Structure formats: C-alpha cells, structure tokens
C-alpha positions as a Markdown table, in Angstrom:
| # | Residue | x | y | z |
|---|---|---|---|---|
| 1 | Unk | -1.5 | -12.4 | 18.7 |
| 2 | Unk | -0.4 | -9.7 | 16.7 |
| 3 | Unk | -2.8 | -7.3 | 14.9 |
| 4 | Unk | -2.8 | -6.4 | 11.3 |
| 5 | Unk | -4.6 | -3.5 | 8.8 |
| 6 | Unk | -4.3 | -4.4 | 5.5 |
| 7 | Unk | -4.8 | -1.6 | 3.3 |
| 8 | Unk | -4.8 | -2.2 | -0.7 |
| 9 | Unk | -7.9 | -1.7 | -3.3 |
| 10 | Unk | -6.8 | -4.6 | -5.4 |
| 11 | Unk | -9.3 | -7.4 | -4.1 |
| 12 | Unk | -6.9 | -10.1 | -5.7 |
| 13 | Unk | -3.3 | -8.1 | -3.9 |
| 14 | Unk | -5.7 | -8.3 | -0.4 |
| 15 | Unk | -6.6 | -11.8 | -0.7 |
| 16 | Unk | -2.9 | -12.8 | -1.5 |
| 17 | Unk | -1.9 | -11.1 | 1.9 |
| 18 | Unk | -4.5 | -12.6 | 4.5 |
| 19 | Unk | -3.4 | -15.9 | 3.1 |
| 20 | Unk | 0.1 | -15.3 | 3.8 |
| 21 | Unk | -0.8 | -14.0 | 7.1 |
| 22 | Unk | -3.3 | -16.8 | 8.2 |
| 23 | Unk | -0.7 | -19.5 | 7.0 |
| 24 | Unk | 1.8 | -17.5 | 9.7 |
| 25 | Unk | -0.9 | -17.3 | 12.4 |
| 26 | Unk | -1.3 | -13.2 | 12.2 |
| 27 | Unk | -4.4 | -11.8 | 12.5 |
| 28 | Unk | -5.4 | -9.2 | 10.0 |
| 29 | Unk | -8.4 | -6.9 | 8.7 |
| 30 | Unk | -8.7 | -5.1 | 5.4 |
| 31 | Unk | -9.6 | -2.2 | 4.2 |
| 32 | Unk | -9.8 | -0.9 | 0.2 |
| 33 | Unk | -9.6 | 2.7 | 0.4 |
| 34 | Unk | -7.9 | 5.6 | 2.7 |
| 35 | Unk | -11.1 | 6.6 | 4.4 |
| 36 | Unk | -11.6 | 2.8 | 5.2 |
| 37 | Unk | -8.0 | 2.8 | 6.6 |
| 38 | Unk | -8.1 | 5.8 | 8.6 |
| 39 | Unk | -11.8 | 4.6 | 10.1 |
| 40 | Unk | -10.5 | 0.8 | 10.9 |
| 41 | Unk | -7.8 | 2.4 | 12.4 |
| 42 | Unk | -9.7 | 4.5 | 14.9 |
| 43 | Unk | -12.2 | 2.1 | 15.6 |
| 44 | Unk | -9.1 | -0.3 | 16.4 |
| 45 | Unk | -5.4 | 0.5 | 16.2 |
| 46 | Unk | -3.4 | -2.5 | 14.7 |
| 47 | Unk | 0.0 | -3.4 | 15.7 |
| 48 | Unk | 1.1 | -3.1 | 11.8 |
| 49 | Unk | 0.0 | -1.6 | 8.5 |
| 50 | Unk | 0.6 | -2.8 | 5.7 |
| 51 | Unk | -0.6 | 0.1 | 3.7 |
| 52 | Unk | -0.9 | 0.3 | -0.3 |
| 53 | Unk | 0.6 | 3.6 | -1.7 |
| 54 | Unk | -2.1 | 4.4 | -4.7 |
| 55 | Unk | -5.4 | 3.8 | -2.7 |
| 56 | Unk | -8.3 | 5.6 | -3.5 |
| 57 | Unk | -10.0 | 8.5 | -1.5 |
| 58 | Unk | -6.7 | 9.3 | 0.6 |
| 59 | Unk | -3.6 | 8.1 | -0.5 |
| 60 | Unk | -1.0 | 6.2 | 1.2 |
| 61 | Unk | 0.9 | 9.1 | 2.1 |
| 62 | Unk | -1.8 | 11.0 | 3.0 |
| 63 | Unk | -3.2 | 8.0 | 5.3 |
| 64 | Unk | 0.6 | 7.7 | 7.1 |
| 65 | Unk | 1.1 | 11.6 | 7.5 |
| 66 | Unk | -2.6 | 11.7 | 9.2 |
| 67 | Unk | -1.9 | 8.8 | 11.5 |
| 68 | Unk | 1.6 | 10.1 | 12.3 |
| 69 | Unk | 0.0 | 12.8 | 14.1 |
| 70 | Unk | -1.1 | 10.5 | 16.8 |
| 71 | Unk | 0.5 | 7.6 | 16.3 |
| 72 | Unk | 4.5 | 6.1 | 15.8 |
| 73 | Unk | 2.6 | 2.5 | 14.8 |
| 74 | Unk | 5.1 | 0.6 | 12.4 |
| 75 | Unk | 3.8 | 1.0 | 8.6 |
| 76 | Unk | 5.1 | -1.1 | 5.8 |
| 77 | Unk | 4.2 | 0.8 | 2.3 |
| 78 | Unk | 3.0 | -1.7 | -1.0 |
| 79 | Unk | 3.7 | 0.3 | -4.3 |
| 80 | Unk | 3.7 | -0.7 | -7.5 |
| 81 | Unk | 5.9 | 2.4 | -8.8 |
| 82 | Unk | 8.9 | 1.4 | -9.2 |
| 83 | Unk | 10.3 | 4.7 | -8.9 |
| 84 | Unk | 12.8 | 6.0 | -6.1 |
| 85 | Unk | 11.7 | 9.1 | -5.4 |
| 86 | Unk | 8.0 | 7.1 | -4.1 |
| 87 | Unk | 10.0 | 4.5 | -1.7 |
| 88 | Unk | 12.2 | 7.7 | -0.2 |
| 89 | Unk | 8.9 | 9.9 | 0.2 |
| 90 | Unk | 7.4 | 6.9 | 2.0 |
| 91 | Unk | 9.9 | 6.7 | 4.6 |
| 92 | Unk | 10.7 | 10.3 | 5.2 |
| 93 | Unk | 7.0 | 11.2 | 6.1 |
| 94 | Unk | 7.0 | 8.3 | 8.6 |
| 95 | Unk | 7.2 | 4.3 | 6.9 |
| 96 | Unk | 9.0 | 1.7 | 8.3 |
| 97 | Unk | 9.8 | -0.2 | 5.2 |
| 98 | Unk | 8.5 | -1.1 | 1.7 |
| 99 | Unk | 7.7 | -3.9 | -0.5 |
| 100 | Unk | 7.5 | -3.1 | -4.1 |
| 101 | Unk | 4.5 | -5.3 | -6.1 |
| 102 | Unk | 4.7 | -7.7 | -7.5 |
| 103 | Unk | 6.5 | -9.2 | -4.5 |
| 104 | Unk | 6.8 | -12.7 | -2.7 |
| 105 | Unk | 3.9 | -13.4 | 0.1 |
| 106 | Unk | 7.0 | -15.5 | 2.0 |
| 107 | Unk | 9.2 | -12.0 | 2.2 |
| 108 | Unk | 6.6 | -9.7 | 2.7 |
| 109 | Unk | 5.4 | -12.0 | 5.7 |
| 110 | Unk | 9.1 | -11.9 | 6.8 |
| 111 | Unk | 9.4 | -8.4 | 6.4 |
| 112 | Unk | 6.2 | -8.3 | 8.7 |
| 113 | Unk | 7.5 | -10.3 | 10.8 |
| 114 | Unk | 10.8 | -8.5 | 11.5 |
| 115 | Unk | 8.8 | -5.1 | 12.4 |
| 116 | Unk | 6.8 | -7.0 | 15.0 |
| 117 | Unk | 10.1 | -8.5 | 16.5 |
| 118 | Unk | 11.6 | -5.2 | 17.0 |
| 119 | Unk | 8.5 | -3.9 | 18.3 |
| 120 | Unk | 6.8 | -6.0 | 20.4 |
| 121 | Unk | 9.7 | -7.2 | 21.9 |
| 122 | Unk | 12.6 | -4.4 | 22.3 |
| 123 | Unk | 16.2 | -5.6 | 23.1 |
| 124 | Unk | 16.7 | -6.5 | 26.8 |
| 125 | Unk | 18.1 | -3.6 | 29.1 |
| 126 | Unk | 21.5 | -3.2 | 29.9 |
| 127 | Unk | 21.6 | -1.4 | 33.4 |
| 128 | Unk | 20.9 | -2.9 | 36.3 |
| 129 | Unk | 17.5 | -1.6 | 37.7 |
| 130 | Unk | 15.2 | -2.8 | 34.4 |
| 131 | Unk | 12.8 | 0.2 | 34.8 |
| 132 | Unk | 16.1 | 3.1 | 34.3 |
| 133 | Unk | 16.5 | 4.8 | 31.1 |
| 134 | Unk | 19.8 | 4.3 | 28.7 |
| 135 | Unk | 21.2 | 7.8 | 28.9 |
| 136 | Unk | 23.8 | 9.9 | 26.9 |
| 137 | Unk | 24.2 | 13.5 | 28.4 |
| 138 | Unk | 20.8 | 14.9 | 28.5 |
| 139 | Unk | 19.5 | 12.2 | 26.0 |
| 140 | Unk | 17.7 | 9.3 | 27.8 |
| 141 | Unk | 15.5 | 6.4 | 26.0 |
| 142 | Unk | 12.9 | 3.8 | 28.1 |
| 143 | Unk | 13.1 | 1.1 | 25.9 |
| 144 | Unk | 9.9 | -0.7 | 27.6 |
| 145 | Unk | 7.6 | 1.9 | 26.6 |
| 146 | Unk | 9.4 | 3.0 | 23.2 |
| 147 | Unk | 10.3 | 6.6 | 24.4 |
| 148 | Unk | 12.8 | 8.8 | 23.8 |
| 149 | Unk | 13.4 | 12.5 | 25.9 |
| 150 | Unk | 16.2 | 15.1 | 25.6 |
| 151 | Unk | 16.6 | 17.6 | 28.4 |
| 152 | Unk | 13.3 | 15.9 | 30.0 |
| 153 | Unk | 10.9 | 16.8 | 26.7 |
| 154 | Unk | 9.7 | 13.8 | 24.8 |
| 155 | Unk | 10.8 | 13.5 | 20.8 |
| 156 | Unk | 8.5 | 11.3 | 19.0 |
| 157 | Unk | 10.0 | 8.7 | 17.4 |
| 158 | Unk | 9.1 | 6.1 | 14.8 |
| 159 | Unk | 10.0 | 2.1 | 15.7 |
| 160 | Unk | 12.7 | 2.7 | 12.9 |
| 161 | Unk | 14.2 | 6.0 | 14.3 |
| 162 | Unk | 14.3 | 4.5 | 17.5 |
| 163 | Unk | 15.3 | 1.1 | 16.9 |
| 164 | Unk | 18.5 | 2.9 | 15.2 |
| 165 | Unk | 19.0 | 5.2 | 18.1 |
| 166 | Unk | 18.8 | 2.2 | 20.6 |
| 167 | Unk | 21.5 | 0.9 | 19.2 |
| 168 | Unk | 24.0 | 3.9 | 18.7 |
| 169 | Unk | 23.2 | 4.8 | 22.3 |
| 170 | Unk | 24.0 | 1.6 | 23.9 |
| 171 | Unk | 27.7 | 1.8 | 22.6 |
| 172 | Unk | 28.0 | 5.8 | 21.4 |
| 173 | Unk | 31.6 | 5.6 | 21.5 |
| 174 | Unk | 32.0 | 2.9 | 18.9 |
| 175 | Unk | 31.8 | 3.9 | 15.1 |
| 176 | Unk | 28.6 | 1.7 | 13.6 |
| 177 | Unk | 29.0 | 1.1 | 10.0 |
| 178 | Unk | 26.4 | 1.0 | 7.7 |
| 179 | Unk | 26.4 | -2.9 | 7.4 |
| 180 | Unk | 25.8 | -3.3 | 11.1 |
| 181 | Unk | 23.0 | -0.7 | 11.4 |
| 182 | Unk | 21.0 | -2.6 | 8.3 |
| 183 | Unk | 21.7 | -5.7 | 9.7 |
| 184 | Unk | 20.4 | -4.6 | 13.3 |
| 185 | Unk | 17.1 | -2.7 | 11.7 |
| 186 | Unk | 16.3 | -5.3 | 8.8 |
| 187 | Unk | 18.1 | -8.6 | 9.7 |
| 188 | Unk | 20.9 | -10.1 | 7.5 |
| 189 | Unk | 18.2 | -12.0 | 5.4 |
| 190 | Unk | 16.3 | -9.0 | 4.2 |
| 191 | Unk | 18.0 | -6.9 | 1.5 |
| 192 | Unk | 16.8 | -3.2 | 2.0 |
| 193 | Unk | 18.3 | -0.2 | -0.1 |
| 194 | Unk | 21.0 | 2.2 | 1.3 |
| 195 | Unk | 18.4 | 4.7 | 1.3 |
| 196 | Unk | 16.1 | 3.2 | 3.5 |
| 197 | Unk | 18.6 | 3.8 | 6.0 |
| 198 | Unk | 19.7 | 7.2 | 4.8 |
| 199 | Unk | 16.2 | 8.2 | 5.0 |
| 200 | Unk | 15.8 | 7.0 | 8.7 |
| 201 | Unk | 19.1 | 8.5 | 9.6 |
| 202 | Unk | 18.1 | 12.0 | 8.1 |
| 203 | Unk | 14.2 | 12.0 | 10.4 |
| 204 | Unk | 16.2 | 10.9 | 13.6 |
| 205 | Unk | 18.5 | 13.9 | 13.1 |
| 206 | Unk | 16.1 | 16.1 | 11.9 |
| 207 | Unk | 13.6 | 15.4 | 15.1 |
| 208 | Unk | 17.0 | 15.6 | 17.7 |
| 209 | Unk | 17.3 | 18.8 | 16.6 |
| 210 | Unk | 13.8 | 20.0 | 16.7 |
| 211 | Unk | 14.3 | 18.7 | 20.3 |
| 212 | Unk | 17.4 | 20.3 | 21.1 |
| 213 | Unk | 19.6 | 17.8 | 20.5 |
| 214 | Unk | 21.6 | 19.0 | 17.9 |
| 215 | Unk | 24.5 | 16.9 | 15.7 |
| 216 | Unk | 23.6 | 14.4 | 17.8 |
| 217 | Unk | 24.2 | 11.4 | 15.4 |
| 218 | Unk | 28.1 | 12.1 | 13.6 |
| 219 | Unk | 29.3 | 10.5 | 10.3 |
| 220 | Unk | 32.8 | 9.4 | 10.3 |
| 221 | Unk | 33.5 | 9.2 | 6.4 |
| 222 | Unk | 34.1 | 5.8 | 5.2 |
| 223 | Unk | 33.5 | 4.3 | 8.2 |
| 224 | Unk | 29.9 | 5.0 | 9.7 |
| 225 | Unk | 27.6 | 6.5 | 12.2 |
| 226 | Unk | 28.1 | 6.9 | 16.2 |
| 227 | Unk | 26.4 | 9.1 | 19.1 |
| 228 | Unk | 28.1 | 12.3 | 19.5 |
| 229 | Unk | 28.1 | 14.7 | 22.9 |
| 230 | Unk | 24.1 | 15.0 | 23.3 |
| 231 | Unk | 23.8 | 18.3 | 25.6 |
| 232 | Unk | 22.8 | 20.7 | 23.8 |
C-alpha cells in the first residue's frame, strides 16, 4: 500500500484529505508545519507528499528544496495563491504537480493517484534482456530503479523529469508534441497548464547539461520536442 505525508496547517484542509484518501485505500500521515514535515519524513520517507505551500516554520518551498537534496520523492504542492508565478516556483525547485485550494478531494485523489502510477510502476522495457538500460549515444536510463547517467555519471532526476525523458528516449527520432507529452505525464483526464510542462522541460535541460549532456532535448517550432544527438 502506498505511503502518504500530508502536509497542510489547516486542521479542516487535512481532515478533508485523509478522508479522500481512506475512501481510495491510501495510507497517509500528517503533519501541520515544515519542521513536522521534514521530521515525519526522516523518521519515514512516504511514497508521496502532498505538501501545502504557506505552512508555518518552513515553507513549502523551503520543505521541497531541503528534501530535494536527498531525495527525487514525487511532491504534489496545495496553494491557495492563485498566482502564477507560485505554481511555476513550485515546479522549477523540484514539484511534481499542483492543486490550487479550494479543490475537489475526487481530483486531487486522481491527481495522487496518477503520480503513484507512473512511479511505482514505470512503463515495461522495451529491449530484450529486462535488466539493460534504454540508451541514446552516451545517455542511458534503468527504468527499474528510476536512474538516469550520461557518459557513466548519474543526473538526478525528479519522477516528472524522468518520466518525460523515458518517453523522448524510447522514440528520439519522432517529434513529440506538446499534447502527447501532457497526455503521457498527466493523463488525458487531468487538465494541467502548459507551464507545468514548460517548467519540467526547462529542469530536465538544465540538469543534462550540468551533466554534459548538452541540447540534448530540441524544439521543433510548431511542432514539439524530440531527443537530439546526446554525446557530448
């Protein structure tokens, strides 16, 4: 059974969520504040956080950025700011998605449930031996254990960064468009802004190139995204 934190100081927003999630069989614990979070979290790393932006203590982008620096666990940000800028920030320092309050229990347990989905159980391999690596010139990803390497070094990757990566790799000389890469991440029922995706496609390239890998992921204008030469 999947795992859970719950991270929101609203007693009332907390209570709404563990219903949702008992009624869908998820187990879940809570916590009201960013010290809270951070502490459940070590004492017992969840398989999803659902993580409230304006928490006390620490924040909710001060909670993501400190577990980013151990951990690529999938994070789904509450806020109740219906602002842009907020939703972009969220996903460029490491969220997976976002709900905006007030929201429907019924899609955020969707939502929830799509991250797990992807997660817990990544698309089949294509080769032949199960256990090899999709490779791209000097770009390889193990899609059992969620791991991406360029050139033999590792580049941490978030489920969302990868998740979009797996896909452009296992076809890099078709032209993706952006329909087909939301619909892969998010699912055709779940409407998630263009930005969402233009924030996931900007870390991916920006980590590549830490790695080495640079221009990996080309636009084609008009059309979409695909894998370029990955070799240097």
């Amino acid at each position: 059974m999947p795992r859970i934190l719950i991270v929101d100081d609203d007693a009332h927003i907390r209570e709404v969520i563990t219903f949702a999630l008992d009624s869908a069989g998820i187990a879940h614990r809570t916590a009201a504040d960013g010290t809270q979070a951070l502490a459940a979290f070590a004492e017992e790393p969840p398989d999803l956080i659902i993580l409230d932006v304006g928490i006390p203590e620490k924040d909710g982008f001060e909670v993501c950025r400190t577990i980013r620096r151990t951990s690529e666990v999938p994070i789904l940000f509450l806020t109740a700011r219906d602002d842009e800028i907020d939703r972009v920030v969220g996903l460029e320092i490491g969220g997976d998605d976002y709900v905006t309050k007030p929201f429907s229990p019924r899609e955020l347990v969707a939502r929830v449930r799509t991250i797990l989905k992807r997660t817990r159980h990544p698309e089949p391999q294509v080769a032949d031996d199960p256990a090899a690596p999709l490779q791209h010139g000097k770009l390889a990803l193990n899609t059992d254990r969620f791991l991406c390497w360029f050139d033999g070094v590792e580049i941490p990757l978030t489920q969302s960064e990868f998740n979009l990566l797996n896909h452009l790799i296992r076809r890099p000389e078709m032209v993706h468009t952006r329909a087909q890469l939301l619909a892969h991440l998010y699912g055709n029922n779940i409407h998630v802004s263009d930005r969402t995706l233009d924030s996931h496609i900007r870390n991916l390239r920006a980590k590549l190139a830490g790695g080495g890998c640079r221009n990996a992921v080309k636009t084609i204008r008009g059309v979409g995204l695909r894998l370029d030469t990955c070799n240097s």
